[in-house]
C-alpha atoms as a printed R data frame, in Angstrom:
    type eleno elety resid chain resno        x      y       z
1   ATOM     1    CA   UNK     A     1    0.103 -0.044   0.172
2   ATOM     2    CA   UNK     A     2    1.375  3.504  -0.693
3   ATOM     3    CA   UNK     A     3    1.965  5.699   2.084
4   ATOM     4    CA   UNK     A     4   -0.321  8.378   0.598
5   ATOM     5    CA   UNK     A     5   -3.367  6.033   0.634
6   ATOM     6    CA   UNK     A     6   -3.368  5.423   4.090
7   ATOM     7    CA   UNK     A     7   -4.543  8.838   5.179
8   ATOM     8    CA   UNK     A     8   -7.546  8.560   2.866
9   ATOM     9    CA   UNK     A     9   -8.981  5.654   4.782
10  ATOM    10    CA   UNK     A    10   -8.658  7.642   7.995
11  ATOM    11    CA   UNK     A    11  -10.067 10.741   6.186
12  ATOM    12    CA   UNK     A    12  -13.251  9.221   4.801
13  ATOM    13    CA   UNK     A    13  -14.738  8.012   8.163
14  ATOM    14    CA   UNK     A    14  -13.914 11.483   9.656
15  ATOM    15    CA   UNK     A    15  -15.677 13.290   6.786
16  ATOM    16    CA   UNK     A    16  -18.881 11.172   7.467
17  ATOM    17    CA   UNK     A    17  -18.827 12.377  11.212
18  ATOM    18    CA   UNK     A    18  -18.490 16.252   9.780
19  ATOM    19    CA   UNK     A    19  -21.291 15.773   7.218
20  ATOM    20    CA   UNK     A    20  -24.339 17.358   8.993
21  ATOM    21    CA   UNK     A    21  -27.434 15.026   9.167
22  ATOM    22    CA   UNK     A    22  -28.100 11.390   9.626
23  ATOM    23    CA   UNK     A    23  -29.277  8.682   7.358
24  ATOM    24    CA   UNK     A    24  -32.667  9.003   9.309
25  ATOM    25    CA   UNK     A    25  -33.062 12.535   7.978
26  ATOM    26    CA   UNK     A    26  -32.391 11.672   4.145
27  ATOM    27    CA   UNK     A    27  -34.830 13.165   1.597
28  ATOM    28    CA   UNK     A    28  -36.090  9.626   0.754
29  ATOM    29    CA   UNK     A    29  -36.748  8.974   4.603
30  ATOM    30    CA   UNK     A    30  -38.647 12.152   5.079
31  ATOM    31    CA   UNK     A    31  -40.704 11.739   1.842
32  ATOM    32    CA   UNK     A    32  -41.524  8.266   2.854
33  ATOM    33    CA   UNK     A    33  -42.556  9.456   6.332
34  ATOM    34    CA   UNK     A    34  -44.950 11.961   4.894
35  ATOM    35    CA   UNK     A    35  -46.538  9.565   2.700
36  ATOM    36    CA   UNK     A    36  -47.061  7.175   5.355
37  ATOM    37    CA   UNK     A    37  -48.431  9.984   7.864
38  ATOM    38    CA   UNK     A    38  -50.947 10.877   4.941
39  ATOM    39    CA   UNK     A    39  -52.071  7.607   4.318
40  ATOM    40    CA   UNK     A    40  -52.414  6.766   8.085
41  ATOM    41    CA   UNK     A    41  -54.637  9.840   8.322
42  ATOM    42    CA   UNK     A    42  -57.076  8.786   5.614
43  ATOM    43    CA   UNK     A    43  -60.223  7.254   7.087
44  ATOM    44    CA   UNK     A    44  -61.157  3.678   5.701
45  ATOM    45    CA   UNK     A    45  -64.892  3.182   6.199
46  ATOM    46    CA   UNK     A    46  -65.769 -0.458   5.667
47  ATOM    47    CA   UNK     A    47  -69.394  0.192   5.994
48  ATOM    48    CA   UNK     A    48  -69.339  2.070   2.552
49  ATOM    49    CA   UNK     A    49  -67.877 -1.021   0.733
50  ATOM    50    CA   UNK     A    50  -70.474 -3.275   2.271
51  ATOM    51    CA   UNK     A    51  -73.518 -1.041   0.814
52  ATOM    52    CA   UNK     A    52  -75.418 -2.468  -2.092
53  ATOM    53    CA   UNK     A    53  -77.710 -1.079  -4.706
54  ATOM    54    CA   UNK     A    54  -81.283 -2.418  -4.178
55  ATOM    55    CA   UNK     A    55  -83.699 -1.774  -7.272
56  ATOM    56    CA   UNK     A    56  -87.107 -2.608  -8.022
57  ATOM    57    CA   UNK     A    57  -89.614 -1.641 -10.972
58  ATOM    58    CA   UNK     A    58  -92.956 -0.027 -10.668
59  ATOM    59    CA   UNK     A    59  -95.294 -0.269 -13.459
60  ATOM    60    CA   UNK     A    60  -98.474  1.790 -13.925
61  ATOM    61    CA   UNK     A    61 -100.955  2.326 -16.505
62  ATOM    62    CA   UNK     A    62 -100.864  5.612 -18.102
63  ATOM    63    CA   UNK     A    63  -98.145  8.163 -18.681
64  ATOM    64    CA   UNK     A    64  -96.847  8.397 -15.152
65  ATOM    65    CA   UNK     A    65  -95.198  6.010 -12.561
66  ATOM    66    CA   UNK     A    66  -93.583  6.880  -9.197
67  ATOM    67    CA   UNK     A    67  -90.938  5.367  -6.881
68  ATOM    68    CA   UNK     A    68  -91.588  4.471  -3.461
69  ATOM    69    CA   UNK     A    69  -90.304  6.740  -0.458
70  ATOM    70    CA   UNK     A    70  -86.623  6.468  -0.284
71  ATOM    71    CA   UNK     A    71  -85.904  5.574  -3.912
72  ATOM    72    CA   UNK     A    72  -84.882  7.570  -6.858
73  ATOM    73    CA   UNK     A    73  -85.572  6.857 -10.445
74  ATOM    74    CA   UNK     A    74  -82.697  5.479 -12.315
75  ATOM    75    CA   UNK     A    75  -84.521  4.906 -15.641
76  ATOM    76    CA   UNK     A    76  -87.943  4.680 -17.325
77  ATOM    77    CA   UNK     A    77  -89.664  2.547 -19.966
78  ATOM    78    CA   UNK     A    78  -92.955  3.384 -21.746
79  ATOM    79    CA   UNK     A    79  -95.580  1.136 -23.727
80  ATOM    80    CA   UNK     A    80  -96.334  1.359 -27.332
81  ATOM    81    CA   UNK     A    81  -92.557  1.741 -28.086
82  ATOM    82    CA   UNK     A    82  -92.409  5.319 -26.671
83  ATOM    83    CA   UNK     A    83  -88.836  6.252 -26.127
84  ATOM    84    CA   UNK     A    84  -89.413  9.795 -25.177
85  ATOM    85    CA   UNK     A    85  -89.702 10.179 -21.212
86  ATOM    86    CA   UNK     A    86  -88.340 12.576 -18.410
87  ATOM    87    CA   UNK     A    87  -88.164 12.308 -14.793
88  ATOM    88    CA   UNK     A    88  -89.901 14.646 -12.554
89  ATOM    89    CA   UNK     A    89  -88.794 15.581  -9.064
90  ATOM    90    CA   UNK     A    90  -86.248 12.462  -8.953
91  ATOM    91    CA   UNK     A    91  -89.256 10.314  -8.306
92  ATOM    92    CA   UNK     A    92  -91.561 10.082 -11.327
93  ATOM    93    CA   UNK     A    93  -91.139  8.853 -14.749
94  ATOM    94    CA   UNK     A    94  -93.362 10.790 -17.523
95  ATOM    95    CA   UNK     A    95  -93.746  9.327 -20.803
96  ATOM    96    CA   UNK     A    96  -94.212 12.010 -23.485
97  ATOM    97    CA   UNK     A    97  -95.766 10.303 -26.297
98  ATOM    98    CA   UNK     A    98  -99.659 10.939 -26.982
99  ATOM    99    CA   UNK     A    99 -100.536  7.272 -26.627
100 ATOM   100    CA   UNK     A   100  -99.121  5.288 -23.851
101 ATOM   101    CA   UNK     A   101 -100.780  2.254 -22.331
102 ATOM   102    CA   UNK     A   102  -98.172  1.849 -19.339
103 ATOM   103    CA   UNK     A   103  -95.112  3.395 -17.685
104 ATOM   104    CA   UNK     A   104  -92.492  1.703 -15.561
105 ATOM   105    CA   UNK     A   105  -89.929  3.589 -13.428
106 ATOM   106    CA   UNK     A   106  -86.909  1.719 -12.320
107 ATOM   107    CA   UNK     A   107  -86.166  2.637  -8.661
108 ATOM   108    CA   UNK     A   108  -83.051  2.206  -6.805
109 ATOM   109    CA   UNK     A   109  -81.497  3.154  -3.327
110 ATOM   110    CA   UNK     A   110  -78.443  2.273  -1.296
111 ATOM   111    CA   UNK     A   111  -78.882 -0.350   1.334
């Protein structure tokens, strides 16, 4: 070994002591701790994942069909191949054709 390389082996550990900070305070560690903190702060609500969509169809004669209380219209169907309808007040299907013999409201709720 050359006499000039020996001081380098002593100098390297001394430089590590002089450099401020520690491995626990590296940028990667700080970012990782921030991400973990944010993820731990998020609420997990298991009841939200167990809810189901419950649907039923309500058919009436005429141009109107309404959903029961607590349910909302998700779709409508009209007799005599009428494809023109609208939803009134989120509860009632209204078929817009002049001649309609029945109207069906598809009603759903989260349970």
